[in-house]
Amino acid sequence: MNPIKRVAIVGGTHGNEFTGAYLIKKFEQYPELVRRSSFETQTLLANPQAFAATRRYIDQDLNRAFLNQDLQNSNLSDYEAQQAKAIAQQLGTKGSAQVDVIIDLHSTTANMGLSLLMANRSPDSLRLASYVSGTNPLVKVCLTRTDSESGLLRSLSELGVVIEVGAVAQGVLDAYWFQQTEALIYIILDYLHDCNQGTLTIADRPLTFYETIGSIDYPRNEAGEIQAMIHPDLQGRDYQPLKSGDPMFLGLDGHTIVYEGTTVYPIFINEAAYYEKGVALTLTQKQTVSVSKI
């Protein structure tokens, strides 16, 4: 890993996800908690207006507003478009980042537990994921496939990671998940500091991760209205195997709709914020790699 000079911790990208937003508030009051001698740490409350209004966003999803063409489009003038441009000016744009690492803090209404979402299979990403999951075995690592051009905030840095925790209700500050997220932040910062110092030793352990391969929407009628909900047998079973023939949806008429296909491991099951995106669950494949071969 190249020397780390600047790290950005971002919270409140979605204004109704209080865990990350209030951690930023805490770090603003107690900056020594995230200070490490070998690099600069900056904190950012990404969407202050949405946070003040306890809304996910004001005009559009800020975490989808970082496409290069959108950042360069002067005709885009809604609140999140302008906020994305301001953040990109502060953190740098893709290919010319001013920070080496972005840690973007999120919470979910799905039963995701402690999740570390990585953007790619780069050696630096996988080594970081291996260290974090090895330090805290409760952490699940998810590799989210993205196009080369991504609209996510974390894409402003080549080493951008998301801490996703839940289940947490929208607009609720949950002390347990607050503490769990805070602890993961310190693990990552200490890891980066030790890398800079040349004092880090990573154990040769297998890394298990879940790679996204697609998503499934709720069954809908011709008018786009939802006709079925997540089946009770699937609800809350994020990262658990979903096999062909397993119940997936329960129709308004009481009919069970089963999953058909090869075994997958769904995540973001029944995420409240994804109803508008047409996503009932995201499908992943479970994989294991050897750290010694990274």
mmCIF file of C-alpha atoms in Angstrom:
data_model
loop_
_atom_site.group_PDB
_atom_site.id
_atom_site.type_symbol
_atom_site.label_atom_id
_atom_site.label_comp_id
_atom_site.label_asym_id
_atom_site.label_seq_id
_atom_site.Cartn_x
_atom_site.Cartn_y
_atom_site.Cartn_z
ATOM 1 C CA MET A 1 0.000 0.000 0.000
ATOM 2 C CA ASN A 2 1.219 3.481 -0.849
ATOM 3 C CA PRO A 3 1.683 5.800 2.130
ATOM 4 C CA ILE A 4 -1.601 7.192 3.417
ATOM 5 C CA LYS A 5 -1.532 10.974 3.790
ATOM 6 C CA ARG A 6 -5.219 11.924 4.171
ATOM 7 C CA VAL A 7 -8.294 10.017 5.315
ATOM 8 C CA ALA A 8 -11.864 11.341 5.105
ATOM 9 C CA ILE A 9 -14.602 10.048 7.399
ATOM 10 C CA VAL A 10 -18.017 10.909 5.987
ATOM 11 C CA GLY A 11 -21.393 10.602 7.701
ATOM 12 C CA GLY A 12 -24.908 11.741 6.968
ATOM 13 C CA THR A 13 -24.679 11.086 3.238
ATOM 14 C CA HIS A 14 -28.266 10.050 3.806
ATOM 15 C CA GLY A 15 -29.799 12.518 6.240
ATOM 16 C CA ASN A 16 -32.015 10.037 8.085
ATOM 17 C CA GLU A 17 -29.142 7.638 8.870
ATOM 18 C CA PHE A 18 -28.243 9.027 12.268
ATOM 19 C CA THR A 19 -25.425 6.636 13.203
ATOM 20 C CA GLY A 20 -22.882 8.153 10.843
ATOM 21 C CA ALA A 21 -24.147 11.708 11.205
ATOM 22 C CA TYR A 22 -23.817 11.711 14.984
ATOM 23 C CA LEU A 23 -20.411 10.042 14.857
ATOM 24 C CA ILE A 24 -19.261 12.979 12.741
ATOM 25 C CA LYS A 25 -20.736 15.292 15.368
ATOM 26 C CA LYS A 26 -18.791 13.401 18.035
ATOM 27 C CA PHE A 27 -15.509 13.542 16.120
ATOM 28 C CA GLU A 28 -15.980 17.265 15.563
ATOM 29 C CA GLN A 29 -16.149 17.678 19.356
ATOM 30 C CA TYR A 30 -13.374 15.169 20.102
ATOM 31 C CA PRO A 31 -11.034 15.183 17.086
ATOM 32 C CA GLU A 32 -8.308 13.408 19.039
ATOM 33 C CA LEU A 33 -10.322 10.184 18.742
ATOM 34 C CA VAL A 34 -9.651 9.925 15.008
ATOM 35 C CA ARG A 35 -6.272 11.635 14.956
ATOM 36 C CA ARG A 36 -3.310 9.459 13.947
ATOM 37 C CA SER A 37 0.240 10.800 13.767
ATOM 38 C CA SER A 38 1.077 9.382 10.341
ATOM 39 C CA PHE A 39 -1.791 10.945 8.364
ATOM 40 C CA GLU A 40 -4.381 13.708 8.415
ATOM 41 C CA THR A 41 -7.983 12.801 9.236
ATOM 42 C CA GLN A 42 -10.843 15.029 8.170
ATOM 43 C CA THR A 43 -14.527 14.602 8.925
ATOM 44 C CA LEU A 44 -17.490 15.624 6.821
ATOM 45 C CA LEU A 45 -21.248 15.779 7.402
ATOM 46 C CA ALA A 46 -22.196 15.200 3.790
ATOM 47 C CA ASN A 47 -25.852 16.199 3.648
ATOM 48 C CA PRO A 48 -26.579 18.740 6.417
ATOM 49 C CA GLN A 49 -29.937 19.935 5.062
ATOM 50 C CA ALA A 50 -31.321 16.395 4.782
ATOM 51 C CA PHE A 51 -29.951 15.609 8.240
ATOM 52 C CA ALA A 52 -31.664 18.673 9.711
ATOM 53 C CA ALA A 53 -34.920 17.607 8.054
ATOM 54 C CA THR A 54 -34.513 13.894 9.027
ATOM 55 C CA ARG A 55 -34.885 12.945 5.375
ATOM 56 C CA ARG A 56 -32.807 10.638 3.217
ATOM 57 C CA TYR A 57 -32.342 13.498 0.760
ATOM 58 C CA ILE A 58 -33.866 16.807 -0.252
ATOM 59 C CA ASP A 59 -34.020 16.536 -4.062
ATOM 60 C CA GLN A 60 -32.140 13.367 -5.025
ATOM 61 C CA ASP A 61 -30.038 10.605 -3.500
ATOM 62 C CA LEU A 62 -26.667 12.216 -2.754
ATOM 63 C CA ASN A 63 -24.986 8.819 -2.837
ATOM 64 C CA ARG A 64 -25.848 8.497 -6.529
ATOM 65 C CA ALA A 65 -24.787 12.041 -7.483
ATOM 66 C CA PHE A 66 -21.048 11.568 -8.114
ATOM 67 C CA LEU A 67 -20.983 10.550 -11.761
ATOM 68 C CA ASN A 68 -18.269 12.516 -13.530
ATOM 69 C CA GLN A 69 -20.670 13.898 -16.115
ATOM 70 C CA ASP A 70 -23.008 15.095 -13.365
ATOM 71 C CA LEU A 71 -20.214 16.763 -11.409
ATOM 72 C CA GLN A 72 -19.204 18.609 -14.563
ATOM 73 C CA ASN A 73 -22.751 19.546 -15.604
ATOM 74 C CA SER A 74 -23.393 23.199 -14.713
ATOM 75 C CA ASN A 75 -27.097 22.785 -15.527
ATOM 76 C CA LEU A 76 -27.661 20.498 -12.546
ATOM 77 C CA SER A 77 -28.639 22.885 -9.787
ATOM 78 C CA ASP A 78 -30.721 20.964 -7.243
ATOM 79 C CA TYR A 79 -29.472 20.798 -3.672
ATOM 80 C CA GLU A 80 -27.759 17.380 -3.767
ATOM 81 C CA ALA A 81 -26.201 18.113 -7.168
ATOM 82 C CA GLN A 82 -24.607 21.244 -5.748
ATOM 83 C CA GLN A 83 -23.612 19.428 -2.565
ATOM 84 C CA ALA A 84 -21.942 16.656 -4.586
ATOM 85 C CA LYS A 85 -19.916 19.241 -6.475
ATOM 86 C CA ALA A 86 -18.838 20.885 -3.216
ATOM 87 C CA ILE A 87 -17.815 17.531 -1.738
ATOM 88 C CA ALA A 88 -15.890 16.583 -4.877
ATOM 89 C CA GLN A 89 -14.058 19.908 -4.691
ATOM 90 C CA GLN A 90 -13.119 19.153 -1.094
ATOM 91 C CA LEU A 91 -12.205 15.476 -1.473
ATOM 92 C CA GLY A 92 -11.055 15.555 -5.087
ATOM 93 C CA THR A 93 -12.510 14.003 -8.192
ATOM 94 C CA LYS A 94 -11.956 10.534 -9.576
ATOM 95 C CA GLY A 95 -8.415 10.161 -10.786
ATOM 96 C CA SER A 96 -7.264 13.228 -8.862
ATOM 97 C CA ALA A 97 -8.414 12.503 -5.319
ATOM 98 C CA GLN A 98 -7.185 14.742 -2.538
ATOM 99 C CA VAL A 99 -7.725 11.972 0.042
ATOM 100 C CA ASP A 100 -6.262 8.483 -0.021
ATOM 101 C CA VAL A 101 -9.096 6.758 1.850
ATOM 102 C CA ILE A 102 -12.797 7.522 2.252
ATOM 103 C CA ILE A 103 -14.764 5.847 5.048
ATOM 104 C CA ASP A 104 -18.457 6.466 4.345
ATOM 105 C CA LEU A 105 -20.780 5.650 7.262
ATOM 106 C CA HIS A 106 -24.248 4.224 6.632
ATOM 107 C CA SER A 107 -27.025 2.350 8.381
ATOM 108 C CA THR A 108 -29.743 0.137 6.937
ATOM 109 C CA THR A 109 -33.162 -1.110 7.967
ATOM 110 C CA ALA A 110 -32.111 -4.554 6.720
ATOM 111 C CA ASN A 111 -30.559 -7.113 9.064
ATOM 112 C CA MET A 112 -27.029 -6.584 7.713
ATOM 113 C CA GLY A 113 -25.227 -6.653 11.053
ATOM 114 C CA LEU A 114 -21.736 -5.229 10.711
ATOM 115 C CA SER A 115 -20.905 -4.971 7.027
ATOM 116 C CA LEU A 116 -17.893 -3.607 5.209
ATOM 117 C CA LEU A 117 -18.718 -2.754 1.597
ATOM 118 C CA MET A 118 -15.722 -2.657 -0.726
ATOM 119 C CA ALA A 119 -15.788 -1.358 -4.289
ATOM 120 C CA ASN A 120 -13.224 -3.610 -5.949
ATOM 121 C CA ARG A 121 -10.851 -6.557 -5.686
ATOM 122 C CA SER A 122 -7.702 -4.476 -5.465
ATOM 123 C CA PRO A 123 -5.033 -5.943 -3.144
ATOM 124 C CA ASP A 124 -5.288 -2.921 -0.849
ATOM 125 C CA SER A 125 -9.071 -3.338 -0.528
ATOM 126 C CA LEU A 126 -8.893 -7.066 0.129
ATOM 127 C CA ARG A 127 -6.067 -6.768 2.658
ATOM 128 C CA LEU A 128 -7.979 -4.087 4.540
ATOM 129 C CA ALA A 129 -11.127 -6.217 4.504
ATOM 130 C CA SER A 130 -9.181 -9.255 5.688
ATOM 131 C CA TYR A 131 -7.659 -7.332 8.574
ATOM 132 C CA VAL A 132 -10.957 -5.817 9.714
ATOM 133 C CA SER A 133 -12.923 -9.079 9.506
ATOM 134 C CA GLY A 134 -10.074 -10.926 11.187
ATOM 135 C CA THR A 135 -10.024 -8.408 14.031
ATOM 136 C CA ASN A 136 -13.808 -8.509 14.426
ATOM 137 C CA PRO A 137 -15.245 -11.857 13.220
ATOM 138 C CA LEU A 138 -18.779 -10.387 13.267
ATOM 139 C CA VAL A 139 -17.910 -8.232 10.240
ATOM 140 C CA LYS A 140 -19.256 -9.399 6.892
ATOM 141 C CA VAL A 141 -17.369 -8.251 3.798
ATOM 142 C CA CYS A 142 -19.364 -7.408 0.701
ATOM 143 C CA LEU A 143 -17.816 -6.638 -2.665
ATOM 144 C CA THR A 144 -20.301 -4.493 -4.566
ATOM 145 C CA ARG A 145 -19.819 -4.690 -8.285
ATOM 146 C CA THR A 146 -19.926 -1.242 -9.814
ATOM 147 C CA ASP A 147 -19.392 0.088 -13.292
ATOM 148 C CA SER A 148 -16.096 1.799 -14.006
ATOM 149 C CA GLU A 149 -18.102 5.006 -13.650
ATOM 150 C CA SER A 150 -19.865 5.033 -10.285
ATOM 151 C CA GLY A 151 -22.127 7.624 -8.717
ATOM 152 C CA LEU A 152 -21.288 6.646 -5.142
ATOM 153 C CA LEU A 153 -19.501 9.075 -2.843
ATOM 154 C CA ARG A 154 -16.869 6.497 -1.941
ATOM 155 C CA SER A 155 -15.836 6.327 -5.619
ATOM 156 C CA LEU A 156 -14.042 9.664 -5.233
ATOM 157 C CA SER A 157 -11.164 7.669 -3.725
ATOM 158 C CA GLU A 158 -9.591 4.518 -5.112
ATOM 159 C CA LEU A 159 -9.702 3.068 -1.601
ATOM 160 C CA GLY A 160 -13.261 3.960 -0.641
ATOM 161 C CA VAL A 161 -15.109 1.796 1.858
ATOM 162 C CA VAL A 162 -18.590 1.856 3.347
ATOM 163 C CA ILE A 163 -19.423 0.753 6.865
ATOM 164 C CA GLU A 164 -23.049 -0.407 6.745
ATOM 165 C CA VAL A 165 -24.774 -1.459 9.981
ATOM 166 C CA GLY A 166 -28.244 -2.572 10.914
ATOM 167 C CA ALA A 167 -31.015 -3.185 11.323
ATOM 168 C CA VAL A 168 -31.531 0.440 12.380
ATOM 169 C CA ALA A 169 -34.763 2.342 11.850
ATOM 170 C CA GLN A 170 -34.536 5.517 9.789
ATOM 171 C CA GLY A 171 -34.192 8.655 11.880
ATOM 172 C CA VAL A 172 -33.199 6.699 15.008
ATOM 173 C CA LEU A 173 -29.949 6.925 16.962
ATOM 174 C CA ASP A 174 -29.187 3.405 18.213
ATOM 175 C CA ALA A 175 -26.409 3.280 20.829
ATOM 176 C CA TYR A 176 -25.399 -0.310 20.058
ATOM 177 C CA TRP A 177 -24.828 0.308 16.362
ATOM 178 C CA PHE A 178 -23.263 3.674 17.131
ATOM 179 C CA GLN A 179 -20.640 1.929 19.279
ATOM 180 C CA GLN A 180 -20.104 -0.900 16.792
ATOM 181 C CA THR A 181 -19.560 1.568 13.937
ATOM 182 C CA GLU A 182 -17.210 3.679 16.045
ATOM 183 C CA ALA A 183 -15.131 0.620 16.917
ATOM 184 C CA LEU A 184 -14.788 -0.334 13.229
ATOM 185 C CA ILE A 185 -13.606 3.167 12.380
ATOM 186 C CA TYR A 186 -10.815 2.904 14.951
ATOM 187 C CA ILE A 187 -9.798 -0.520 13.621
ATOM 188 C CA ILE A 188 -9.477 0.914 10.099
ATOM 189 C CA LEU A 189 -7.573 4.010 11.244
ATOM 190 C CA ASP A 190 -5.165 1.917 13.311
ATOM 191 C CA TYR A 191 -4.656 -0.420 10.358
ATOM 192 C CA LEU A 192 -3.789 2.476 8.048
ATOM 193 C CA HIS A 193 -1.449 3.965 10.652
ATOM 194 C CA ASP A 194 0.340 0.643 11.155
ATOM 195 C CA CYS A 195 0.688 0.286 7.376
ATOM 196 C CA ASN A 196 2.331 3.705 7.258
ATOM 197 C CA GLN A 197 4.633 2.754 10.127
ATOM 198 C CA GLY A 198 5.544 -0.574 8.559
ATOM 199 C CA THR A 199 4.561 -2.410 11.737
ATOM 200 C CA LEU A 200 1.546 -4.337 10.447
ATOM 201 C CA THR A 201 1.495 -8.105 10.150
ATOM 202 C CA ILE A 202 -1.554 -9.697 8.504
ATOM 203 C CA ALA A 203 -2.235 -13.297 9.449
ATOM 204 C CA ASP A 204 -2.517 -15.772 6.594
ATOM 205 C CA ARG A 205 -6.226 -16.440 6.880
ATOM 206 C CA PRO A 206 -8.945 -17.036 4.286
ATOM 207 C CA LEU A 207 -11.123 -14.045 3.475
ATOM 208 C CA THR A 208 -14.800 -14.775 2.884
ATOM 209 C CA PHE A 209 -16.730 -12.123 1.019
ATOM 210 C CA TYR A 210 -20.084 -11.710 -0.707
ATOM 211 C CA GLU A 211 -19.993 -10.331 -4.243
ATOM 212 C CA THR A 212 -23.130 -8.704 -5.623
ATOM 213 C CA ILE A 213 -24.487 -10.159 -8.849
ATOM 214 C CA GLY A 214 -27.866 -8.452 -9.235
ATOM 215 C CA SER A 215 -31.129 -7.584 -7.524
ATOM 216 C CA ILE A 216 -34.804 -8.565 -7.517
ATOM 217 C CA ASP A 217 -37.753 -6.160 -7.373
ATOM 218 C CA TYR A 218 -41.053 -6.769 -5.639
ATOM 219 C CA PRO A 219 -43.748 -8.325 -7.826
ATOM 220 C CA ARG A 220 -45.819 -5.467 -9.251
ATOM 221 C CA ASN A 221 -48.908 -5.023 -11.387
ATOM 222 C CA GLU A 222 -49.078 -3.077 -14.639
ATOM 223 C CA ALA A 223 -49.542 0.158 -12.678
ATOM 224 C CA GLY A 224 -46.292 -0.484 -10.801
ATOM 225 C CA GLU A 225 -48.035 -1.243 -7.505
ATOM 226 C CA ILE A 226 -46.446 -3.830 -5.217
ATOM 227 C CA GLN A 227 -48.385 -7.098 -5.176
ATOM 228 C CA ALA A 228 -46.240 -9.116 -2.763
ATOM 229 C CA MET A 229 -43.951 -8.627 0.242
ATOM 230 C CA ILE A 230 -40.826 -10.352 1.503
ATOM 231 C CA HIS A 231 -41.848 -13.785 2.788
ATOM 232 C CA PRO A 232 -41.623 -14.205 6.590
ATOM 233 C CA ASP A 233 -39.185 -17.105 6.120
ATOM 234 C CA LEU A 234 -36.793 -14.787 4.255
ATOM 235 C CA GLN A 235 -37.202 -11.620 6.321
ATOM 236 C CA GLY A 236 -34.064 -10.815 8.320
ATOM 237 C CA ARG A 237 -31.974 -13.588 6.728
ATOM 238 C CA ASP A 238 -29.342 -11.354 5.138
ATOM 239 C CA TYR A 239 -26.191 -13.262 4.145
ATOM 240 C CA GLN A 240 -28.028 -16.598 4.576
ATOM 241 C CA PRO A 241 -28.338 -19.019 1.634
ATOM 242 C CA LEU A 242 -31.417 -18.734 -0.568
ATOM 243 C CA LYS A 243 -31.930 -21.945 -2.509
ATOM 244 C CA SER A 244 -34.150 -22.816 -5.422
ATOM 245 C CA GLY A 245 -37.641 -23.532 -4.114
ATOM 246 C CA ASP A 246 -37.233 -21.431 -0.950
ATOM 247 C CA PRO A 247 -40.046 -18.937 -0.196
ATOM 248 C CA MET A 248 -39.158 -15.427 -1.380
ATOM 249 C CA PHE A 249 -42.364 -13.360 -1.548
ATOM 250 C CA LEU A 250 -45.815 -13.582 0.009
ATOM 251 C CA GLY A 251 -48.495 -12.228 -2.310
ATOM 252 C CA LEU A 252 -51.329 -10.000 -1.210
ATOM 253 C CA ASP A 253 -53.539 -12.917 -2.223
ATOM 254 C CA GLY A 254 -51.692 -15.195 0.231
ATOM 255 C CA HIS A 255 -49.806 -17.044 -2.487
ATOM 256 C CA THR A 256 -46.134 -17.889 -1.846
ATOM 257 C CA ILE A 257 -43.659 -17.055 -4.608
ATOM 258 C CA VAL A 258 -40.511 -19.154 -4.437
ATOM 259 C CA TYR A 259 -36.996 -18.390 -5.597
ATOM 260 C CA GLU A 260 -35.831 -20.198 -8.731
ATOM 261 C CA GLY A 261 -32.147 -20.395 -9.556
ATOM 262 C CA THR A 262 -28.753 -21.303 -8.184
ATOM 263 C CA THR A 263 -28.040 -20.731 -4.496
ATOM 264 C CA VAL A 264 -27.410 -17.078 -3.636
ATOM 265 C CA TYR A 265 -26.901 -15.040 -0.475
ATOM 266 C CA PRO A 266 -29.290 -12.070 -0.399
ATOM 267 C CA ILE A 267 -28.496 -8.807 1.385
ATOM 268 C CA PHE A 268 -30.401 -5.541 1.886
ATOM 269 C CA ILE A 269 -33.536 -7.646 2.271
ATOM 270 C CA ASN A 270 -36.580 -5.367 2.489
ATOM 271 C CA GLU A 271 -34.449 -2.220 2.855
ATOM 272 C CA ALA A 272 -36.884 0.659 3.352
ATOM 273 C CA ALA A 273 -34.909 3.109 1.202
ATOM 274 C CA TYR A 274 -34.819 0.721 -1.756
ATOM 275 C CA TYR A 275 -38.572 0.537 -2.377
ATOM 276 C CA GLU A 276 -38.231 3.597 -4.595
ATOM 277 C CA LYS A 277 -35.294 2.007 -6.400
ATOM 278 C CA GLY A 278 -37.206 -1.161 -7.258
ATOM 279 C CA VAL A 279 -35.027 -3.432 -5.134
ATOM 280 C CA ALA A 280 -36.522 -5.975 -2.732
ATOM 281 C CA LEU A 281 -33.224 -7.761 -2.172
ATOM 282 C CA THR A 282 -29.708 -7.740 -3.579
ATOM 283 C CA LEU A 283 -28.194 -11.066 -4.622
ATOM 284 C CA THR A 284 -24.619 -12.058 -3.850
ATOM 285 C CA GLN A 285 -22.342 -15.020 -4.366
ATOM 286 C CA LYS A 286 -20.232 -16.230 -1.451
ATOM 287 C CA GLN A 287 -16.513 -16.571 -2.173
ATOM 288 C CA THR A 288 -13.316 -17.253 -0.260
ATOM 289 C CA VAL A 289 -9.777 -16.215 -1.177
ATOM 290 C CA SER A 290 -6.441 -16.735 0.528
ATOM 291 C CA VAL A 291 -4.853 -13.573 1.868
ATOM 292 C CA SER A 292 -1.398 -14.939 1.083
ATOM 293 C CA LYS A 293 -2.362 -14.965 -2.615
ATOM 294 C CA ILE A 294 -3.628 -11.371 -2.681
#
